[in-house]
Coordinates of C-alpha atoms in Angstrom, one line a residue:
Chain A
M71 CA 0.0 0.0 0.0
R72 CA 2.7 2.4 1.0
R73 CA 4.6 1.5 -2.2
V74 CA 1.5 2.3 -4.3
V75 CA 1.1 5.8 -2.7
F76 CA 4.8 6.4 -3.0
T77 CA 4.8 5.5 -6.7
I78 CA 1.7 7.7 -7.3
V79 CA 3.3 10.7 -5.6
I80 CA 6.6 10.2 -7.5
V81 CA 4.8 10.0 -10.8
A82 CA 2.7 13.0 -10.1
V83 CA 5.7 15.1 -9.1
V84 CA 7.7 14.0 -12.2
L85 CA 4.7 14.8 -14.5
F86 CA 4.2 18.1 -12.9
S87 CA 7.9 19.0 -13.5
I88 CA 8.4 17.5 -16.9
G89 CA 4.9 18.2 -18.3
P90 CA 5.6 21.7 -19.6
F91 CA 8.8 20.5 -21.3
M92 CA 7.0 17.5 -22.9
W93 CA 4.4 19.9 -24.2
I94 CA 7.1 22.1 -25.8
L95 CA 8.9 19.1 -27.2
N96 CA 5.6 17.9 -28.6
T97 CA 4.8 21.3 -30.2
S98 CA 8.3 21.6 -31.7
L99 CA 7.9 18.3 -33.5
K100 CA 4.6 19.2 -35.2
S101 CA 4.2 20.5 -38.7
P102 CA 2.7 24.0 -39.4
Q103 CA -0.5 22.2 -40.4
T104 CA -1.1 20.3 -37.1
I105 CA 0.1 22.9 -34.7
A106 CA -3.1 24.9 -34.8
E107 CA -5.4 21.9 -34.6
R108 CA -8.2 21.9 -32.0
P109 CA -8.2 19.9 -29.9
P110 CA -4.4 19.6 -30.1
T111 CA -3.0 16.2 -31.0
I112 CA -1.1 14.4 -28.3
I113 CA 1.2 12.5 -30.7
P114 CA 3.1 14.9 -32.9
D115 CA 3.7 14.0 -36.6
L116 CA 7.4 14.2 -36.0
Q117 CA 8.3 17.0 -38.4
T118 CA 11.5 19.0 -38.1
E119 CA 10.4 22.0 -40.1
F120 CA 10.3 24.3 -37.0
F121 CA 13.8 23.3 -36.0
A122 CA 15.0 24.2 -39.5
A123 CA 13.1 27.4 -39.5
A124 CA 14.5 28.4 -36.1
V125 CA 18.0 27.8 -37.2
D126 CA 17.8 29.3 -40.6
E127 CA 15.4 32.2 -40.3
H128 CA 16.2 33.4 -36.8
N129 CA 20.0 33.0 -36.8
F130 CA 19.5 30.8 -33.9
M131 CA 22.9 29.1 -33.8
R132 CA 24.5 32.5 -33.2
Y133 CA 22.6 32.9 -30.0
V134 CA 23.6 29.4 -29.0
G135 CA 27.2 30.3 -29.6
N136 CA 27.0 33.5 -27.6
S137 CA 25.4 31.7 -24.8
A138 CA 28.0 29.0 -24.8
I139 CA 30.8 31.5 -24.7
V140 CA 29.3 33.6 -21.9
A141 CA 28.1 30.7 -19.8
G142 CA 31.3 28.8 -20.3
L143 CA 33.6 31.7 -19.4
T144 CA 31.4 32.6 -16.4
T145 CA 31.6 29.1 -15.1
L146 CA 35.3 28.9 -15.6
L147 CA 35.9 32.2 -13.8
A148 CA 33.4 31.7 -11.0
V149 CA 34.7 28.2 -10.2
L150 CA 38.4 29.3 -10.4
V151 CA 38.0 32.4 -8.2
G152 CA 35.5 30.6 -6.0
T153 CA 37.9 27.7 -5.3
L154 CA 40.7 30.1 -4.5
A155 CA 38.5 32.0 -2.1
A156 CA 36.8 28.9 -0.6
Y157 CA 40.0 27.0 0.2
P158 CA 41.4 29.4 2.7
L159 CA 37.9 30.1 4.1
A160 CA 37.5 26.4 4.8
R161 CA 41.0 25.8 6.1
L162 CA 42.7 28.8 7.7
R163 CA 42.2 29.6 11.3
M164 CA 41.4 33.3 10.9
P165 CA 39.4 35.9 12.6
W166 CA 36.2 37.2 10.9
R167 CA 35.8 34.0 8.9
R168 CA 32.1 34.1 9.6
G169 CA 31.9 37.8 9.0
I170 CA 33.6 37.4 5.6
L171 CA 31.2 34.6 4.6
S172 CA 28.2 36.7 5.7
L173 CA 29.5 39.7 3.7
V174 CA 29.9 37.5 0.6
L175 CA 26.3 36.2 1.1
A176 CA 25.0 39.8 1.6
A177 CA 26.4 40.7 -1.8
S178 CA 24.0 38.3 -3.4
M179 CA 21.0 39.7 -1.6
F180 CA 20.4 42.7 -3.8
P181 CA 17.8 42.2 -6.5
Q182 CA 19.1 42.6 -10.0
I183 CA 16.8 45.6 -10.6
A184 CA 18.5 47.4 -7.7
I185 CA 22.0 47.1 -9.1
V186 CA 21.4 47.2 -12.8
G187 CA 21.8 51.0 -13.1
G188 CA 25.2 50.9 -11.6
V189 CA 26.3 47.9 -13.5
Y190 CA 25.2 49.5 -16.8
R191 CA 27.1 52.7 -16.2
L192 CA 30.2 50.8 -15.1
L193 CA 30.1 48.7 -18.3
L194 CA 29.5 51.8 -20.3
K195 CA 32.6 53.5 -18.9
L196 CA 34.6 50.4 -19.5
G197 CA 33.3 50.1 -23.0
L198 CA 32.1 46.6 -22.4
L199 CA 28.5 47.0 -23.4
N200 CA 27.6 44.6 -26.2
T201 CA 30.7 42.5 -25.6
H202 CA 31.0 39.0 -24.1
P203 CA 33.0 40.2 -21.1
G204 CA 30.2 42.7 -20.5
L205 CA 28.0 39.8 -19.4
V206 CA 30.7 37.5 -18.1
L207 CA 31.8 40.0 -15.4
P208 CA 28.4 40.7 -13.8
Y209 CA 27.4 37.0 -14.1
T210 CA 30.6 36.0 -12.3
A211 CA 30.1 38.6 -9.6
L212 CA 26.5 37.4 -9.2
T213 CA 27.3 33.7 -9.0
L214 CA 30.5 34.0 -6.9
P215 CA 28.7 34.2 -3.5
L216 CA 26.9 31.0 -4.3
A217 CA 30.0 29.3 -5.6
I218 CA 32.1 30.4 -2.6
W219 CA 29.4 29.2 -0.1
I220 CA 28.9 25.8 -1.8
L221 CA 32.7 25.2 -2.2
T222 CA 33.5 26.4 1.3
S223 CA 31.0 24.0 3.0
F224 CA 32.1 21.1 0.7
F225 CA 35.8 21.8 1.4
K226 CA 35.2 21.9 5.1
E227 CA 33.9 18.3 4.9
I228 CA 37.1 17.1 3.5
P229 CA 39.3 16.1 6.4
S230 CA 42.5 18.1 6.7
D231 CA 44.2 14.8 7.7
L232 CA 44.2 14.1 3.9
E233 CA 46.4 17.1 3.2
D234 CA 48.6 16.4 6.2
S235 CA 49.0 12.9 5.0
A236 CA 50.0 14.1 1.6
R237 CA 52.6 16.4 3.1
V238 CA 54.0 13.5 5.1
D239 CA 54.1 11.4 2.0
G240 CA 56.2 14.0 0.3
C241 CA 53.9 16.4 -1.5
G242 CA 54.5 20.2 -1.5
P243 CA 51.6 22.6 -1.4
L244 CA 51.0 22.4 -5.2
A245 CA 51.3 18.6 -5.4
T246 CA 48.9 18.4 -2.4
M247 CA 46.5 20.6 -4.2
W248 CA 46.6 18.9 -7.6
R249 CA 47.1 15.3 -6.7
I250 CA 45.0 15.0 -3.6
F251 CA 42.7 17.9 -2.9
V252 CA 41.3 18.7 -6.4
P253 CA 40.5 15.0 -7.3
V254 CA 38.8 14.6 -3.9
A255 CA 36.9 17.9 -4.2
A256 CA 35.9 17.3 -7.8
P257 CA 32.3 16.5 -7.1
A258 CA 32.0 19.8 -5.2
V259 CA 33.6 21.7 -8.1
F260 CA 31.4 20.0 -10.7
T261 CA 28.2 20.7 -8.7
T262 CA 29.2 24.4 -8.4
A263 CA 30.1 24.5 -12.1
I264 CA 26.7 23.1 -13.1
L265 CA 24.8 25.6 -10.9
V266 CA 26.7 28.5 -12.2
F267 CA 26.4 27.4 -15.8
I268 CA 22.7 27.0 -15.5
Y269 CA 22.4 30.4 -14.1
A270 CA 24.5 32.0 -16.8
W271 CA 22.7 30.0 -19.5
N272 CA 19.2 31.1 -18.4
E273 CA 19.9 34.7 -17.3
F274 CA 17.6 37.1 -19.2
F275 CA 17.4 40.5 -17.5
F276 CA 21.0 41.7 -17.7
A277 CA 21.4 40.0 -21.0
L278 CA 18.5 42.1 -22.4
L279 CA 19.8 45.4 -21.1
I280 CA 23.5 45.0 -21.8
M281 CA 23.4 43.2 -25.1
T282 CA 21.5 45.4 -27.6
D283 CA 23.4 44.3 -30.6
P284 CA 21.9 41.1 -32.0
A285 CA 25.3 39.8 -33.0
V286 CA 26.2 39.2 -29.3
Q287 CA 22.9 38.4 -27.8
T288 CA 22.4 35.3 -25.8
L289 CA 19.7 32.6 -26.1
P290 CA 17.0 33.8 -23.7
V291 CA 17.1 37.3 -25.4
G292 CA 17.2 35.7 -28.8
I293 CA 14.2 33.5 -28.2
A294 CA 12.3 36.4 -26.7
K295 CA 12.7 38.3 -29.9
F296 CA 11.1 35.6 -32.1
P297 CA 7.6 36.9 -32.0
G298 CA 7.0 39.3 -34.9
E299 CA 4.6 42.3 -35.1
Y300 CA 1.6 40.3 -36.3
M301 CA 2.2 36.8 -35.3
V302 CA 3.8 34.5 -32.6
P303 CA 5.7 31.7 -34.3
W304 CA 4.8 29.1 -31.7
G305 CA 6.5 26.2 -33.5
E306 CA 9.9 28.0 -33.9
L307 CA 9.7 29.1 -30.3
A308 CA 9.1 25.6 -29.1
A309 CA 11.9 24.3 -31.3
A310 CA 14.3 27.0 -30.0
A311 CA 13.3 26.2 -26.4
V312 CA 14.1 22.5 -26.9
I313 CA 17.5 23.2 -28.4
A314 CA 18.3 25.6 -25.6
T315 CA 17.4 23.0 -23.0
I316 CA 19.4 20.1 -24.5
P317 CA 22.9 21.3 -23.5
L318 CA 21.8 21.6 -19.9
V319 CA 20.3 18.2 -19.9
V320 CA 23.4 16.7 -21.4
L321 CA 25.6 18.5 -19.0
V322 CA 23.7 17.3 -15.9
L323 CA 23.5 13.7 -17.2
V324 CA 27.2 13.6 -17.9
L325 CA 28.3 15.0 -14.7
Q326 CA 25.7 13.6 -12.3
R327 CA 27.6 10.4 -11.7
R328 CA 30.5 12.3 -10.4
I329 CA 28.3 14.5 -8.3
I330 CA 26.4 11.6 -6.7
S331 CA 29.5 9.5 -6.1
G332 CA 29.8 10.6 -2.5
L333 CA 32.2 13.4 -1.6
T334 CA 34.9 11.7 0.4
A335 CA 33.5 8.2 0.6
G336 CA 36.2 5.9 2.1
A337 CA 38.7 8.6 3.0
V338 CA 37.7 8.5 6.6
K339 CA 35.4 6.4 8.6
G340 CA 32.2 6.3 6.5
Chain B
M239 CA 71.7 6.2 20.0
S240 CA 68.4 7.9 20.6
T241 CA 66.1 8.0 17.6
L242 CA 64.2 11.0 18.7
E243 CA 65.1 13.8 21.1
L244 CA 62.9 16.7 22.0
R245 CA 64.7 19.6 23.7
G246 CA 62.6 22.3 25.3
L247 CA 59.9 21.8 22.7
T248 CA 57.4 24.7 23.0
K249 CA 54.4 25.4 20.8
R250 CA 52.2 28.4 21.2
F251 CA 49.0 29.1 19.3
G252 CA 48.6 32.8 19.8
E253 CA 48.2 33.2 23.5
I254 CA 47.6 29.6 24.2
E255 CA 50.6 27.5 25.2
A256 CA 50.0 24.0 23.8
L257 CA 53.4 22.6 24.7
N258 CA 55.6 23.9 27.4
A259 CA 59.3 23.1 27.1
I260 CA 59.0 19.4 26.6
D261 CA 62.1 17.3 27.0
L262 CA 62.0 13.7 25.9
T263 CA 64.4 11.0 24.6
V264 CA 63.2 8.0 22.7
D265 CA 65.5 5.1 22.0
Q266 CA 65.8 3.0 18.8
G267 CA 63.1 0.3 18.9
D268 CA 61.1 1.9 21.7
F269 CA 57.3 1.9 21.6
C270 CA 56.6 5.3 23.2
V271 CA 53.1 6.2 24.1
L272 CA 52.0 9.8 24.7
L273 CA 49.1 9.5 27.0
G274 CA 46.9 12.2 28.3
P275 CA 43.4 13.7 28.3
S276 CA 42.2 15.6 25.2
G277 CA 43.8 19.0 24.9
C278 CA 46.9 18.0 26.9
G279 CA 49.2 18.7 23.9
K280 CA 50.0 15.1 22.9
S281 CA 48.7 15.4 19.4
T282 CA 50.4 18.8 19.0
A283 CA 53.7 17.2 20.1
L284 CA 53.3 14.5 17.5
R285 CA 52.5 17.0 14.8
C286 CA 55.6 19.0 15.8
I287 CA 57.7 15.9 15.5
A288 CA 56.1 15.2 12.1
G289 CA 56.8 18.7 10.8
L290 CA 53.1 19.4 10.3
E291 CA 53.2 22.1 12.9
T292 CA 56.0 24.7 13.2
I293 CA 57.5 24.9 16.6
T294 CA 57.7 28.1 18.6
D295 CA 60.9 27.2 20.6
G296 CA 63.2 24.3 21.3
D297 CA 64.6 21.5 19.0
V298 CA 63.4 18.3 17.4
I299 CA 66.3 16.0 16.8
I300 CA 65.8 12.8 14.8
N301 CA 68.8 10.4 14.5
G302 CA 71.1 13.1 15.7
D303 CA 69.9 15.7 13.1
R304 CA 68.2 18.8 14.2
V305 CA 65.1 18.8 11.9
N306 CA 63.2 21.9 13.0
E307 CA 63.2 23.5 9.5
K308 CA 62.9 20.2 7.5
T309 CA 59.7 19.2 5.7
P310 CA 57.8 16.1 6.9
K311 CA 59.2 14.2 4.0
E312 CA 62.8 15.0 4.8
R313 CA 62.4 13.9 8.4
G314 CA 62.1 10.2 7.5
I315 CA 58.9 9.8 9.4
A316 CA 55.7 8.1 8.5
M317 CA 52.4 8.9 10.1
V318 CA 49.1 7.0 10.7
F319 CA 46.1 9.3 11.2
Q320 CA 43.1 8.8 13.4
T321 CA 40.8 9.2 10.3
Y322 CA 43.2 6.9 8.3
A323 CA 43.4 9.7 5.6
L324 CA 43.4 7.2 2.7
Y325 CA 43.2 8.9 -0.7
P326 CA 39.6 8.1 -1.8
H327 CA 40.3 8.4 -5.5
M328 CA 43.1 5.9 -5.5
T329 CA 43.0 2.1 -5.2
V330 CA 44.7 0.4 -2.2
R331 CA 47.7 -0.3 -4.4
E332 CA 48.0 3.3 -5.4
N333 CA 47.6 4.4 -1.8
L334 CA 50.4 2.2 -0.7
A335 CA 52.6 3.3 -3.6
F336 CA 51.9 7.0 -3.3
P337 CA 54.7 7.9 -0.9
L338 CA 57.2 5.9 -2.9
K339 CA 56.0 7.5 -6.1
M340 CA 56.5 10.9 -4.6
S341 CA 60.1 10.0 -3.7
K342 CA 60.6 8.8 -7.3
M343 CA 61.5 5.2 -6.4
P344 CA 62.3 2.8 -9.3
K345 CA 59.1 0.9 -10.3
D346 CA 60.3 -2.7 -9.4
E347 CA 61.5 -1.7 -6.0
M348 CA 58.2 0.1 -5.5
E349 CA 56.2 -2.9 -6.5
K350 CA 58.2 -5.2 -4.2
R351 CA 57.7 -3.0 -1.2
V352 CA 53.9 -2.7 -1.8
R353 CA 53.7 -6.4 -2.2
D354 CA 55.6 -7.0 1.0
A355 CA 53.6 -4.6 3.0
A356 CA 50.3 -6.0 1.6
S357 CA 51.3 -9.5 2.6
L358 CA 52.5 -8.5 6.0
L359 CA 49.1 -6.8 6.7
R360 CA 47.1 -9.4 4.8
I361 CA 45.5 -6.9 2.4
E362 CA 46.7 -8.5 -0.8
P363 CA 43.1 -9.4 -2.0
M364 CA 42.1 -5.8 -1.7
L365 CA 44.9 -4.1 -3.7
E366 CA 42.6 -3.1 -6.6
R367 CA 39.8 -1.9 -4.4
R368 CA 39.1 1.7 -3.4
P369 CA 39.0 2.7 0.3
R370 CA 35.3 3.1 0.4
E371 CA 34.9 -0.6 -0.4
L372 CA 36.9 -1.6 2.7
S373 CA 35.8 -2.1 6.3
G374 CA 37.2 0.1 9.1
G375 CA 39.8 -2.5 10.1
Q376 CA 41.0 -3.0 6.5
R377 CA 41.3 0.8 6.0
Q378 CA 43.3 0.9 9.2
R379 CA 45.6 -1.8 7.8
V380 CA 46.0 0.1 4.5
A381 CA 46.9 3.3 6.5
I382 CA 49.5 1.3 8.4
G383 CA 50.8 -0.2 5.2
R384 CA 51.3 3.2 3.6
A385 CA 53.5 4.0 6.6
I386 CA 55.4 0.8 6.4
V387 CA 56.4 1.0 2.7
R388 CA 58.6 4.0 3.3
E389 CA 60.7 2.1 5.9
P390 CA 60.8 5.2 8.0
T391 CA 63.1 5.9 11.0
L392 CA 60.2 6.8 13.1
F393 CA 56.5 5.7 13.0
L394 CA 54.0 8.2 14.3
F395 CA 50.5 7.1 15.3
D396 CA 47.8 9.6 16.1
E397 CA 45.1 7.8 18.0
P398 CA 44.8 5.2 15.2
L399 CA 42.3 3.0 16.9
S400 CA 39.7 5.5 18.2
N401 CA 37.5 5.2 15.2
L402 CA 37.1 1.4 15.5
D403 CA 34.6 -0.4 17.5
A404 CA 35.6 -2.1 20.7
K405 CA 36.2 -5.6 19.4
L406 CA 38.1 -4.5 16.4
R407 CA 40.2 -2.2 18.5
N408 CA 41.3 -5.1 20.6
D409 CA 42.3 -7.1 17.6
M410 CA 44.2 -4.2 16.0
R411 CA 45.9 -3.5 19.2
L412 CA 47.4 -6.9 19.2
E413 CA 48.3 -6.6 15.6
I414 CA 50.1 -3.3 16.1
A415 CA 52.0 -4.9 19.0
A416 CA 53.0 -7.9 16.8
L417 CA 54.0 -5.6 14.0
H418 CA 56.2 -3.5 16.2
R419 CA 58.0 -6.7 17.4
R420 CA 58.5 -7.8 13.8
L421 CA 59.7 -4.5 12.3
E422 CA 61.7 -3.5 15.4
A423 CA 60.7 0.0 14.5
T424 CA 60.7 3.1 16.7
V425 CA 57.1 4.2 17.4
I426 CA 55.6 7.3 18.9
Y427 CA 51.9 6.5 19.6
V428 CA 49.4 9.1 20.8
T429 CA 46.3 8.0 22.7
H430 CA 44.0 9.0 25.4
D431 CA 43.1 5.3 26.1
Q432 CA 45.1 4.0 29.1
V433 CA 44.4 0.4 28.1
E434 CA 46.2 1.0 24.8
A435 CA 49.0 2.8 26.6
M436 CA 49.5 0.1 29.2
T437 CA 49.3 -2.8 26.7
L438 CA 51.3 -1.3 23.8
G439 CA 53.8 1.0 25.4
K440 CA 57.3 0.1 26.4
T441 CA 57.6 3.7 27.6
I442 CA 54.6 5.8 28.6
V443 CA 54.8 9.5 28.6
V444 CA 51.9 10.9 30.6
M445 CA 51.1 14.5 29.6
N446 CA 48.8 17.1 31.0
D447 CA 48.3 20.8 30.1
G448 CA 51.3 20.9 27.8
R449 CA 53.7 19.3 30.1
I450 CA 55.1 15.9 30.8
E451 CA 54.0 14.6 34.1
Q452 CA 55.9 11.3 34.1
V453 CA 58.0 9.1 31.8
G454 CA 58.2 5.5 32.7
T455 CA 57.4 1.9 31.9
P456 CA 53.7 0.9 32.2
D457 CA 54.5 -0.7 35.5
E458 CA 56.3 2.4 36.9
V459 CA 53.4 4.6 35.8
Y460 CA 50.8 2.4 37.4
Q461 CA 52.7 1.3 40.5
R462 CA 54.6 4.5 41.3
P463 CA 52.7 7.4 39.7
A464 CA 55.0 10.5 40.0
T465 CA 52.3 13.1 40.4
P466 CA 48.7 13.2 41.7
F467 CA 47.6 13.8 38.1
V468 CA 49.2 10.6 36.9
A469 CA 47.8 8.7 39.9
G470 CA 44.3 9.9 39.1
F471 CA 44.5 9.6 35.3
V472 CA 46.0 6.1 35.1
G473 CA 43.8 3.3 36.5
M474 CA 40.1 2.4 36.1
P475 CA 38.3 3.2 38.2
A476 CA 40.4 6.1 39.3
M477 CA 42.5 6.1 42.5
N478 CA 40.8 7.3 45.7
F479 CA 42.3 10.4 47.3
I480 CA 42.2 11.7 50.9
T481 CA 43.7 15.0 51.9
G482 CA 45.3 15.1 55.3
E483 CA 48.5 15.8 57.1
I484 CA 51.6 14.0 58.1
R485 CA 52.7 14.6 61.6
N486 CA 55.0 12.6 63.8
D487 CA 55.4 9.9 61.2
A488 CA 51.7 9.3 60.7
F489 CA 49.2 10.3 58.1
E490 CA 46.1 11.8 59.7
G491 CA 43.0 12.4 57.7
N492 CA 39.4 11.3 57.4
G493 CA 39.3 10.3 61.0
F494 CA 42.0 7.8 61.0
E495 CA 45.8 7.6 61.4
I496 CA 48.2 5.5 59.4
P497 CA 51.9 5.3 60.4
V498 CA 54.1 6.2 57.5
S499 CA 57.8 6.9 57.3
V500 CA 58.5 9.7 54.9
D501 CA 60.7 12.7 54.8
H502 CA 57.9 15.2 55.0
E503 CA 55.7 16.9 57.5
G504 CA 52.5 18.8 56.8
E505 CA 49.8 18.8 54.2
T506 CA 49.7 15.6 52.2
L507 CA 47.5 13.8 49.6
L508 CA 47.0 10.1 50.1
G509 CA 46.0 7.9 47.2
V510 CA 44.8 4.4 47.3
R511 CA 43.8 2.2 44.4
P512 CA 40.4 0.4 44.4
E513 CA 42.2 -2.9 44.5
D514 CA 44.1 -1.9 47.6
I515 CA 41.0 -1.4 49.7
N516 CA 39.4 -4.2 51.7
L517 CA 36.1 -4.5 53.4
G518 CA 36.2 -4.2 57.2
G519 CA 38.5 -2.0 59.2
D520 CA 38.6 1.6 60.2
H521 CA 40.1 3.7 57.4
G522 CA 36.7 4.7 56.0
E523 CA 33.1 3.8 55.9
G524 CA 30.2 4.3 53.6
E525 CA 27.0 3.1 52.1
V526 CA 27.1 1.1 48.8
E527 CA 25.6 3.1 46.0
I528 CA 26.4 1.1 42.9
I529 CA 27.9 -2.2 42.2
E530 CA 29.6 -2.7 38.8
N531 CA 30.1 -6.2 37.7
L532 CA 32.7 -6.4 34.9
G533 CA 32.8 -10.2 34.8
A534 CA 36.3 -10.7 36.0
D535 CA 36.1 -7.9 38.5
R536 CA 33.4 -6.3 40.6
Y537 CA 33.6 -2.7 41.9
A538 CA 31.5 -1.1 44.6
Y539 CA 31.0 2.6 44.7
L540 CA 30.5 3.9 48.2
K541 CA 29.4 7.2 49.7
E542 CA 30.3 8.3 53.2
T543 CA 27.2 9.5 55.1
D544 CA 28.6 12.5 56.9
T545 CA 31.5 13.7 54.6
R546 CA 29.7 12.7 51.3
K547 CA 33.1 11.5 50.2
R548 CA 33.0 8.7 47.5
W549 CA 35.0 5.5 47.3
A550 CA 35.7 3.1 44.6
V551 CA 36.5 -0.4 45.9
R552 CA 37.4 -3.6 44.1
L553 CA 35.6 -6.5 45.7
N554 CA 37.5 -9.7 46.3
A555 CA 36.0 -12.8 44.9
D556 CA 34.7 -13.9 48.3
E557 CA 33.3 -10.5 49.3
S558 CA 29.8 -9.6 48.6
V559 CA 27.8 -6.5 49.4
D560 CA 24.4 -5.2 48.6
V561 CA 23.3 -1.7 47.4
G562 CA 22.4 0.3 50.5
Q563 CA 24.6 -1.7 52.8
A564 CA 26.9 0.2 55.2
V565 CA 30.5 -1.1 55.2
N566 CA 33.8 -0.3 56.7
L567 CA 37.0 -0.1 54.8
S568 CA 40.7 -0.6 55.4
F569 CA 43.7 0.0 53.2
N570 CA 46.5 -2.2 52.1
V571 CA 49.0 0.1 53.9
E572 CA 52.0 -1.2 51.9
R573 CA 50.5 0.2 48.8
L574 CA 49.6 3.7 49.5
H575 CA 50.6 6.7 47.4
L576 CA 51.6 9.9 49.1
Y577 CA 51.9 13.3 47.5
A578 CA 52.9 16.7 48.7
D579 CA 53.5 19.8 46.6
N580 CA 52.5 17.9 43.4
R581 CA 55.3 15.3 43.8
R582 CA 55.5 11.8 45.1
L583 CA 56.8 11.2 48.6
D584 CA 59.1 8.2 48.9
V585 CA 58.1 5.9 51.6
T586 CA 61.3 4.8 53.3
S587 CA 59.7 2.0 55.3
S588 CA 56.2 1.3 56.6
S589 CA 55.0 -0.4 59.7

């Protein structure tokens, strides 16, 4: 009985989450003829016309490229800086450690709308509007608090005995970092990377204001510009949404094994 | 020649003095146990010897070389940690080989040493597994193996058994003792467990509050504790203490008088172990509160009615008491411990 209820609840939750995406996927695979049918058909007629249209007519792949560059650079930068900040925060005995962490967290508390004016003027002065760094910089700044917090708490879980042991075994600071700490901390780094990447991939508001030149616009902005003056191209929108989602799904699927494989399983009593 | 010598070893963390001018000499082949309550500085001392902690003052000398500024690797030590500290992303074989790889040892020599250590510790079948697939005892063996392969001058153990359950701890204790005999290695072993200290140690160093209280064989530490702290810390249940005075060659306290012959007059602390107290007599009295039956031994815990002083007494096989019963006590007067000014008084003869 409990199993039945459990299964029903799980199915309901999964349907609730995945339903909208399935609908979009369904729409994207219809032909222009079936898309407007009422009542809508449940099984699509598996046409790829909309995908072709999205790619050809809307310059879609350029948006994908821009998004990949911006999200990729943001992830790289946030994880790199985050790791360098989190390691001492997790390891050193220093005063104000909590204070520093709270301050970092406080930086992420301001709503985007409250800081966008300042960010815009800064980027204007720096001449970074309509450039990839113009988005990478604010994205990195916005995701760093999250990255630092996640990494710090993960790093703290890694017993410092491991590093001591590496030193006794003959590792200098760099060898300790690269041969022991980084491989052990990899799940934490990947988890952080995924979260940052998803944020940068999906971000709309800053992207809309900072990137006015279509040549450098990212996916969310690109897709938002699909609707014309007189019509909404539902099919192309759906196809674009599906393409935009695929990289995230692939990324999570590829990395999830590494994330789930427990953090330090076996290093200490476990 | 001494393998390890500490001269005035001092370590301060800011204002806190973790080690206060420690002097210690450990001979080749010794099994030296640093014993003390948590926070006494024993782990800090070990980390200073290992080179994991810088020292504030004094010298660490290994095999005649002053190693204060040397890295852990250059000191020729190997260390086994309380949490084992196995590298989770490496197999058992890679874990064992890691210190050798770091010292750039030729491959065949490396493989030979890993094989030897694995067979000595009976972990050969697990060489290709990862630490998370091993049980606690196996992990402990791998950790010891990683120390053995380096053939160090000095083995350092930091509470290696405290993460194991009681049964396994007993087994591993015996294994470590056997291993020490076989390797004829010099070991510094940190623990807060007096059973480990008594059974494993050739030399026990009892530490308290950043200082050494006593250095001696297990027998010396138990039979002739040098300070009241050692007397109270070593032994389970703990020694009973009575404060009193020595006057005219007799200890007076708690309403009785015992003739003693020591070179001291005035305030004195008298200690008596639970096994040196017998039922009947006039050195104390009390009401039995709890009886603890440990199988081989039984202990009675008494409380005096007027002074509320507590006693721990080991019952002889033929003695039996009930909870709530009032009993009188007498001491085995040949086996009393007397302390004044925090040091032991030597009994010249007793009557």
